[in-house]
Structure formats: structure tokens, C-alpha cells
mmCIF file of C-alpha atoms and ligand atoms in Angstrom:
data_model
loop_
_atom_site.group_PDB
_atom_site.id
_atom_site.type_symbol
_atom_site.label_atom_id
_atom_site.label_comp_id
_atom_site.label_asym_id
_atom_site.label_seq_id
_atom_site.Cartn_x
_atom_site.Cartn_y
_atom_site.Cartn_z
ATOM 1 C CA UNK L 1 65.761 4.713 -6.796
ATOM 2 C CA UNK L 2 62.714 5.206 -9.013
ATOM 3 C CA UNK L 3 60.643 3.938 -6.114
ATOM 4 C CA UNK L 4 62.210 6.523 -3.762
ATOM 5 C CA UNK L 5 61.432 9.276 -6.236
ATOM 6 C CA UNK L 6 57.815 8.242 -6.569
ATOM 7 C CA UNK L 7 57.495 8.068 -2.802
ATOM 8 C CA UNK L 8 59.017 11.542 -2.447
ATOM 9 C CA UNK L 9 56.669 12.910 -5.086
ATOM 10 C CA UNK L 10 53.705 11.492 -3.162
ATOM 11 C CA UNK L 11 54.829 13.348 -0.032
ATOM 12 C CA UNK L 12 55.837 16.577 -1.740
ATOM 13 C CA UNK L 13 59.510 16.023 -0.837
ATOM 14 C CA UNK L 14 62.041 17.706 -3.139
ATOM 15 C CA UNK L 15 65.695 16.802 -2.813
ATOM 16 C CA UNK L 16 68.978 17.685 -4.407
ATOM 17 C CA UNK L 17 72.478 16.406 -3.793
ATOM 18 C CA UNK L 18 74.463 13.242 -4.375
ATOM 19 C CA UNK L 19 73.506 9.749 -3.097
ATOM 20 C CA UNK L 20 70.507 10.748 -1.056
ATOM 21 C CA UNK L 21 69.349 8.089 1.420
ATOM 22 C CA UNK L 22 65.865 6.617 0.952
ATOM 23 C CA UNK L 23 63.030 8.375 2.759
ATOM 24 C CA UNK L 24 61.458 6.651 5.769
ATOM 25 C CA UNK L 25 58.275 4.711 5.058
ATOM 26 C CA UNK L 26 57.578 4.338 8.729
ATOM 27 C CA UNK L 27 59.071 5.070 12.170
ATOM 28 C CA UNK L 28 59.708 1.327 12.605
ATOM 29 C CA UNK L 29 62.436 1.575 9.919
ATOM 30 C CA UNK L 30 64.428 3.550 12.451
ATOM 31 C CA UNK L 31 64.982 0.335 14.352
ATOM 32 C CA UNK L 32 65.053 -2.139 11.451
ATOM 33 C CA UNK L 33 67.445 -0.074 9.281
ATOM 34 C CA UNK L 34 69.230 2.203 11.748
ATOM 35 C CA UNK L 35 69.284 0.387 15.086
ATOM 36 C CA UNK L 36 67.140 2.864 16.987
ATOM 37 C CA UNK L 37 66.633 1.986 20.631
ATOM 38 C CA UNK L 38 63.194 0.718 21.592
ATOM 39 C CA UNK L 39 62.823 3.443 24.231
ATOM 40 C CA UNK L 40 63.004 6.247 21.680
ATOM 41 C CA UNK L 41 60.406 4.611 19.453
ATOM 42 C CA UNK L 42 58.193 4.050 22.445
ATOM 43 C CA UNK L 43 58.432 7.749 23.321
ATOM 44 C CA UNK L 44 57.217 8.662 19.827
ATOM 45 C CA UNK L 45 54.327 6.232 20.128
ATOM 46 C CA UNK L 46 53.433 7.645 23.528
ATOM 47 C CA UNK L 47 53.422 11.162 22.085
ATOM 48 C CA UNK L 48 50.882 9.890 19.566
ATOM 49 C CA UNK L 49 53.233 10.172 16.576
ATOM 50 C CA UNK L 50 52.001 7.487 14.210
ATOM 51 C CA UNK L 51 53.797 8.436 11.018
ATOM 52 C CA UNK L 52 56.798 10.601 10.231
ATOM 53 C CA UNK L 53 55.979 13.953 8.656
ATOM 54 C CA UNK L 54 57.471 14.593 5.182
ATOM 55 C CA UNK L 55 60.453 16.539 6.542
ATOM 56 C CA UNK L 56 61.099 13.775 9.080
ATOM 57 C CA UNK L 57 60.864 11.086 6.380
ATOM 58 C CA UNK L 58 63.745 12.610 4.453
ATOM 59 C CA UNK L 59 65.871 14.650 6.864
ATOM 60 C CA UNK L 60 66.187 11.876 9.475
ATOM 61 C CA UNK L 61 67.844 9.343 7.117
ATOM 62 C CA UNK L 62 70.047 12.100 5.653
ATOM 63 C CA UNK L 63 71.428 13.024 9.093
ATOM 64 C CA UNK L 64 71.638 9.384 10.191
ATOM 65 C CA UNK L 65 73.833 8.776 7.165
ATOM 66 C CA UNK L 66 76.229 11.416 8.440
ATOM 67 C CA UNK L 67 75.369 13.876 5.679
ATOM 68 C CA UNK L 68 75.001 17.599 6.216
ATOM 69 C CA UNK L 69 71.613 18.949 5.311
ATOM 70 C CA UNK L 70 69.668 22.084 4.718
ATOM 71 C CA UNK L 71 65.988 21.658 5.061
ATOM 72 C CA UNK L 72 62.977 23.806 4.456
ATOM 73 C CA UNK L 73 59.481 22.850 5.599
ATOM 74 C CA UNK L 74 56.460 24.828 6.792
ATOM 75 C CA UNK L 75 55.963 25.902 10.402
ATOM 76 C CA UNK L 76 54.328 23.159 12.430
ATOM 77 C CA UNK L 77 55.584 20.353 10.192
ATOM 78 C CA UNK L 78 57.745 18.627 12.794
ATOM 79 C CA UNK L 79 61.213 20.004 12.100
ATOM 80 C CA UNK L 80 62.301 19.642 15.743
ATOM 81 C CA UNK L 81 62.040 15.866 15.721
ATOM 82 C CA UNK L 82 63.632 15.818 12.245
ATOM 83 C CA UNK L 83 66.937 16.958 13.784
ATOM 84 C CA UNK L 84 66.593 15.772 17.399
ATOM 85 C CA UNK L 85 65.775 12.154 16.517
ATOM 86 C CA UNK L 86 68.948 11.498 14.455
ATOM 87 C CA UNK L 87 71.079 13.346 17.036
ATOM 88 C CA UNK L 88 69.733 11.219 19.904
ATOM 89 C CA UNK L 89 70.226 8.063 17.829
ATOM 90 C CA UNK L 90 73.785 8.965 16.803
ATOM 91 C CA UNK L 91 74.828 9.983 20.318
ATOM 92 C CA UNK L 92 73.609 6.538 21.401
ATOM 93 C CA UNK L 93 73.945 7.061 25.152
ATOM 94 C CA UNK L 94 74.541 9.847 27.626
ATOM 95 C CA UNK L 95 78.151 10.908 28.199
ATOM 96 C CA UNK L 96 79.795 13.506 30.414
ATOM 97 C CA UNK L 97 82.935 13.914 28.311
ATOM 98 C CA UNK L 98 82.082 17.074 26.411
ATOM 99 C CA UNK L 99 79.385 19.146 24.782
ATOM 100 C CA UNK L 100 78.234 16.821 22.017
ATOM 101 C CA UNK L 101 75.492 18.639 20.120
ATOM 102 C CA UNK L 102 74.437 22.270 19.835
ATOM 103 C CA UNK L 103 71.113 23.642 18.626
ATOM 104 C CA UNK L 104 70.952 27.358 17.858
ATOM 105 C CA UNK L 105 67.566 29.079 17.981
ATOM 106 C CA UNK L 106 66.852 32.720 17.078
ATOM 107 C CA UNK L 107 65.071 33.674 20.312
ATOM 108 C CA UNK L 108 65.036 32.617 23.968
ATOM 109 C CA UNK L 109 61.388 31.600 23.675
ATOM 110 C CA UNK L 110 62.188 29.250 20.804
ATOM 111 C CA UNK L 111 65.240 27.895 22.628
ATOM 112 C CA UNK L 112 63.096 27.173 25.701
ATOM 113 C CA UNK L 113 60.432 25.500 23.597
ATOM 114 C CA UNK L 114 62.986 23.395 21.700
ATOM 115 C CA UNK L 115 64.573 22.286 24.976
ATOM 116 C CA UNK L 116 61.193 21.145 26.235
ATOM 117 C CA UNK L 117 60.527 19.205 22.995
ATOM 118 C CA UNK L 118 63.964 17.548 23.098
ATOM 119 C CA UNK L 119 63.380 16.389 26.646
ATOM 120 C CA UNK L 120 60.031 14.886 25.674
ATOM 121 C CA UNK L 121 61.595 12.867 22.858
ATOM 122 C CA UNK L 122 64.462 11.719 25.102
ATOM 123 C CA UNK L 123 62.291 10.944 28.137
ATOM 124 C CA UNK L 124 63.773 8.099 30.154
ATOM 125 C CA UNK L 125 67.031 8.022 28.112
ATOM 126 C CA UNK L 126 69.422 9.703 30.580
ATOM 127 C CA UNK L 127 70.637 12.245 28.033
ATOM 128 C CA UNK L 128 71.538 15.580 29.547
ATOM 129 C CA UNK L 129 69.742 18.256 27.567
ATOM 130 C CA UNK L 130 70.531 21.807 28.674
ATOM 131 C CA UNK L 131 69.337 25.294 27.890
ATOM 132 C CA UNK L 132 72.078 27.948 27.977
ATOM 133 C CA UNK L 133 70.419 30.085 30.619
ATOM 134 C CA UNK L 134 71.239 33.542 31.899
ATOM 135 C CA UNK L 135 72.503 32.041 35.177
ATOM 136 C CA UNK L 136 74.900 29.770 33.309
ATOM 137 C CA UNK L 137 76.363 32.646 31.288
ATOM 138 C CA UNK L 138 76.640 34.824 34.384
ATOM 139 C CA UNK L 139 78.147 32.117 36.561
ATOM 140 C CA UNK L 140 81.585 30.613 36.894
ATOM 141 C CA UNK L 141 84.032 29.388 34.311
ATOM 142 C CA UNK L 142 82.379 26.939 31.889
ATOM 143 C CA UNK L 143 85.498 25.275 30.528
ATOM 144 C CA UNK L 144 84.515 21.923 32.086
ATOM 145 C CA UNK L 145 80.831 22.216 31.256
ATOM 146 C CA UNK L 146 79.424 19.202 29.442
ATOM 147 C CA UNK L 147 76.077 17.928 28.225
ATOM 148 C CA UNK L 148 74.682 15.807 25.420
ATOM 149 C CA UNK L 149 72.624 18.541 23.782
ATOM 150 C CA UNK L 150 73.011 22.261 24.432
ATOM 151 C CA UNK L 151 70.317 24.648 23.191
ATOM 152 C CA UNK L 152 70.973 28.380 22.998
ATOM 153 C CA UNK L 153 70.542 31.627 21.186
ATOM 154 C CA UNK L 154 73.684 32.668 19.265
ATOM 155 C CA UNK L 155 74.308 35.649 21.557
ATOM 156 C CA UNK L 156 74.343 33.689 24.805
ATOM 157 C CA UNK L 157 76.515 31.011 23.318
ATOM 158 C CA UNK L 158 78.982 33.528 21.965
ATOM 159 C CA UNK L 159 79.198 35.174 25.402
ATOM 160 C CA UNK L 160 79.760 31.799 27.050
ATOM 161 C CA UNK L 161 82.554 30.991 24.589
ATOM 162 C CA UNK L 162 84.264 34.383 24.918
ATOM 163 C CA UNK L 163 83.794 35.083 28.604
ATOM 164 C CA UNK L 164 83.409 31.687 30.267
ATOM 165 C CA UNK L 165 85.669 29.529 28.091
ATOM 166 C CA UNK L 166 82.844 27.218 27.031
ATOM 167 C CA UNK L 167 84.497 24.470 24.967
ATOM 168 C CA UNK L 168 82.695 23.528 21.744
ATOM 169 C CA UNK L 169 85.677 21.846 20.112
ATOM 170 C CA UNK L 170 84.171 18.376 20.419
ATOM 171 C CA UNK L 171 80.659 19.153 19.224
ATOM 172 C CA UNK L 172 79.543 16.468 16.761
ATOM 173 C CA UNK L 173 76.226 17.996 15.624
ATOM 174 C CA UNK L 174 75.391 21.643 15.060
ATOM 175 C CA UNK L 175 71.857 22.646 14.105
ATOM 176 C CA UNK L 176 70.812 26.116 13.018
ATOM 177 C CA UNK L 177 67.062 26.091 13.638
ATOM 178 C CA UNK L 178 64.776 28.718 12.064
ATOM 179 C CA UNK L 179 67.829 29.737 10.126
ATOM 180 C CA UNK L 180 65.964 32.304 8.035
ATOM 181 C CA UNK L 181 65.205 34.198 11.267
ATOM 182 C CA UNK L 182 68.699 33.578 12.651
ATOM 183 C CA UNK L 183 70.211 35.269 9.626
ATOM 184 C CA UNK L 184 67.584 38.015 9.338
ATOM 185 C CA UNK L 185 68.027 39.121 12.932
ATOM 186 C CA UNK L 186 71.541 40.237 12.179
ATOM 187 C CA UNK L 187 73.019 37.436 14.233
ATOM 188 C CA UNK L 188 75.651 36.615 11.626
ATOM 189 C CA UNK L 189 78.615 37.572 13.781
ATOM 190 C CA UNK L 190 77.440 35.492 16.731
ATOM 191 C CA UNK L 191 76.589 32.543 14.490
ATOM 192 C CA UNK L 192 80.006 32.816 12.923
ATOM 193 C CA UNK L 193 81.665 32.753 16.362
ATOM 194 C CA UNK L 194 79.741 29.587 17.245
ATOM 195 C CA UNK L 195 80.468 27.896 13.899
ATOM 196 C CA UNK L 196 84.193 28.640 14.371
ATOM 197 C CA UNK L 197 84.199 27.402 17.981
ATOM 198 C CA UNK L 198 82.678 24.106 16.814
ATOM 199 C CA UNK L 199 86.025 23.119 15.372
ATOM 200 C CA UNK L 200 85.671 19.328 15.326
ATOM 201 C CA UNK L 201 86.560 18.441 11.720
ATOM 202 C CA UNK L 202 83.965 15.654 11.590
ATOM 203 C CA UNK L 203 81.094 17.854 12.751
ATOM 204 C CA UNK L 204 77.766 17.413 10.946
ATOM 205 C CA UNK L 205 75.986 20.711 10.422
ATOM 206 C CA UNK L 206 72.396 21.184 9.473
ATOM 207 C CA UNK L 207 70.101 24.055 8.877
ATOM 208 C CA UNK L 208 66.323 24.032 9.279
ATOM 209 C CA UNK L 209 63.967 26.748 8.212
ATOM 210 C CA UNK L 210 60.399 27.542 7.215
ATOM 211 C CA UNK L 211 61.541 29.535 4.197
ATOM 212 C CA UNK L 212 64.752 29.361 2.260
ATOM 213 C CA UNK L 213 65.553 32.775 0.783
ATOM 214 C CA UNK L 214 68.456 32.778 -1.670
ATOM 215 C CA UNK L 215 70.733 34.636 0.759
ATOM 216 C CA UNK L 216 70.192 31.966 3.435
ATOM 217 C CA UNK L 217 70.959 29.238 0.937
ATOM 218 C CA UNK L 218 74.121 31.061 -0.130
ATOM 219 C CA UNK L 219 75.239 31.442 3.503
ATOM 220 C CA UNK L 220 74.412 27.796 4.140
ATOM 221 C CA UNK L 221 76.642 26.737 1.267
ATOM 222 C CA UNK L 222 79.558 28.668 2.736
ATOM 223 C CA UNK L 223 79.440 26.648 5.971
ATOM 224 C CA UNK L 224 78.443 23.193 4.740
ATOM 225 C CA UNK L 225 80.087 20.608 2.548
ATOM 226 C CA UNK L 226 78.324 18.167 0.257
ATOM 227 C CA UNK L 227 75.000 19.036 1.858
ATOM 228 C CA UNK L 228 71.716 17.474 0.876
ATOM 229 C CA UNK L 229 68.940 19.941 0.226
ATOM 230 C CA UNK L 230 65.461 18.916 1.327
ATOM 231 C CA UNK L 231 62.443 21.058 0.533
ATOM 232 C CA UNK L 232 58.898 20.210 1.480
ATOM 233 C CA UNK L 233 56.318 21.836 -0.723
ATOM 234 C CA UNK L 234 57.647 25.063 -2.118
ATOM 235 C CA UNK L 235 60.734 26.939 -1.020
ATOM 236 C CA UNK L 236 59.271 30.268 0.078
ATOM 237 C CA UNK L 237 55.725 29.762 1.262
HETATM 238 P P1 LIG O 1 58.210 23.103 13.228
HETATM 239 O O1 LIG O 1 59.521 23.218 13.928
HETATM 240 O O2 LIG O 1 58.334 22.528 11.849
HETATM 241 O O3 LIG O 1 57.415 24.381 13.229
HETATM 242 P P2 LIG O 1 57.542 21.398 15.456
HETATM 243 O O4 LIG O 1 58.746 20.537 15.464
HETATM 244 O O5 LIG O 1 57.471 22.465 16.486
HETATM 245 O O6 LIG O 1 57.304 22.039 14.013
HETATM 246 O O7 LIG O 1 56.277 20.433 15.538
HETATM 247 C C1 LIG O 1 54.953 20.929 15.533
HETATM 248 C C2 LIG O 1 54.033 20.004 16.340
HETATM 249 O O8 LIG O 1 53.896 18.736 15.687
HETATM 250 C C3 LIG O 1 54.585 19.699 17.725
HETATM 251 O O9 LIG O 1 53.540 19.750 18.651
HETATM 252 C C4 LIG O 1 55.109 18.268 17.596
HETATM 253 O O10 LIG O 1 55.090 17.599 18.836
HETATM 254 C C5 LIG O 1 54.153 17.665 16.568
HETATM 255 N N1 LIG O 1 54.746 16.566 15.764
HETATM 256 C C6 LIG O 1 56.011 16.463 15.327
HETATM 257 N N2 LIG O 1 56.199 15.333 14.611
HETATM 258 C C7 LIG O 1 55.015 14.699 14.595
HETATM 259 C C8 LIG O 1 54.558 13.450 14.014
HETATM 260 N N3 LIG O 1 55.371 12.680 13.292
HETATM 261 N N4 LIG O 1 53.266 13.104 14.194
HETATM 262 C C9 LIG O 1 52.432 13.901 14.920
HETATM 263 N N5 LIG O 1 52.789 15.067 15.496
HETATM 264 C C10 LIG O 1 54.062 15.481 15.320
HETATM 265 MG MG1 LIG O 2 60.664 24.712 14.754
#
């Protein structure tokens, strides 16, 4: 435990919460300690990722341990992989049964970019990673729609739930990315509709952000239970 704390200090990782899993020393621990498939690790190596970034070192083991998490780390510090990697590992293999994970992004541009990143990490793994596009929302009934990871803005997802019967009741992972922006943009109602539609009692929610204003943290606490808080550097810079 003392060793974990020293390691965190060295990487500017600040945590709070109960029983926080040890930070990752290396990506190889994903396979030795968490059974990560070789293909995923190979993808990271091929992308030139040699070492996990500080947010990845701590948020990945937290999510792999099934804990909810709210995380704050600067822009460009690798938050996407910090939530996509544990989701891909936990989902294990592709399945057509339901929508299994949802990532909410504040804008279409960010949703598109996140979809692209996810696909890079999952290259060659058969996972179906889908962007909630305009065509999808405009099209037919979505009650049978399934994919492994669905990425969307809150508005499009809310429309798909309300108007096209999109079923989120079996979602296992919900990520609110850039949550400071999500909340600032007045998207609370839409986010609330999505959070409610993700009614699986064993869902693991997480929130990632570049800043963590008090009001975001307060909102986060209303939707998460027993969450681990991970801050890299300082909270609002
Ligand atoms: P954030 O969401 O924190 O702003 P991103 O997830 O968009 O950051 O990552 C920023 C850039 O860093 C991306 O180009 C990504 O591919 C790259 N990156 C992520 N993790 C690593 C890593 N461990 N090593 C090297 N580059 C990384
Ligand atoms: Mg990001």
C-alpha cells in the first residue's frame, strides 16, 4: 500500500475512495494481472504506446475491478484509452445480444473522434463499435439494435430512446466523457434520460473530464455509488 502511494506520488496521481486497486506499472500487467488478450496489447504496441499515461495507470485498474470512477486529467493525457481499454477487456468478445457499453460525448465532432480512437484500439477484435449517426436516429425502429460500444451525443441518444425505442436496459458500462462540457452545455435533461434508460442494476458508470468543478463532482456523486476519484495533477487546471 505504501508502495502504491509512493508510485502514485511519482506520477502525480491523487486518489480518494475505499480499497483502490494498485496503479499499473506497465501495460504488460494487463495480461499478467487481468488476463488481457494478446491482440489488444499488440494494438497498443503498434500504436507506439510504450507506457500507460498517469490517468491510464490508475483508471484502468479501477474500472477493471468493477468500481465506478470519476477521473480528471488534462486534455491530451490519454483519457480515451483509460475508459476504452477496460471496457474492451471486460466485454471480452463481440456479442450481438444487446447494446453493451455507451460513451456519451458533448459534441458530434468529439463523438466521431472517440469512435475512431475506439476502433483503432479494438482493431482486429471483431467488436462492433458504432456512432449514433443522424441516419440511425432518422431511420426505422431501433428496438433490436445492438452493438458492443455505442458512442453518441446525449441529444441523439435521447431521441433514439424516445422515438425509436432504442433499448439501453442491458448496458454494462456508461461513460460520460468530457463531463465538464457535457454538464456546462445544458445537456442535463438528455444525460438524465440516458442515465435512466441504462437501467441495468449492475452497470458501471464513469465520468472523465479535463477539469472537475465542484458542481460536476456534486452531480457525479448523485449518479454514482462508491466511486473512486482519480485526479492527475490539480483538479482545475
Ligand atoms: P484526452 O482524452 O485526455 O484529451 P486522448 O485520449 O484523446 O486524450 O489522447 C491524446 C493522444 O495521446 C491521442 O493521440 C492518443 O492516441 C495518444 N495516447 C493515448 N495513450 C497513450 C500512451 N499510453 N502512450 C502514447 N500515446 C498515447
Ligand atoms: Mg478526450
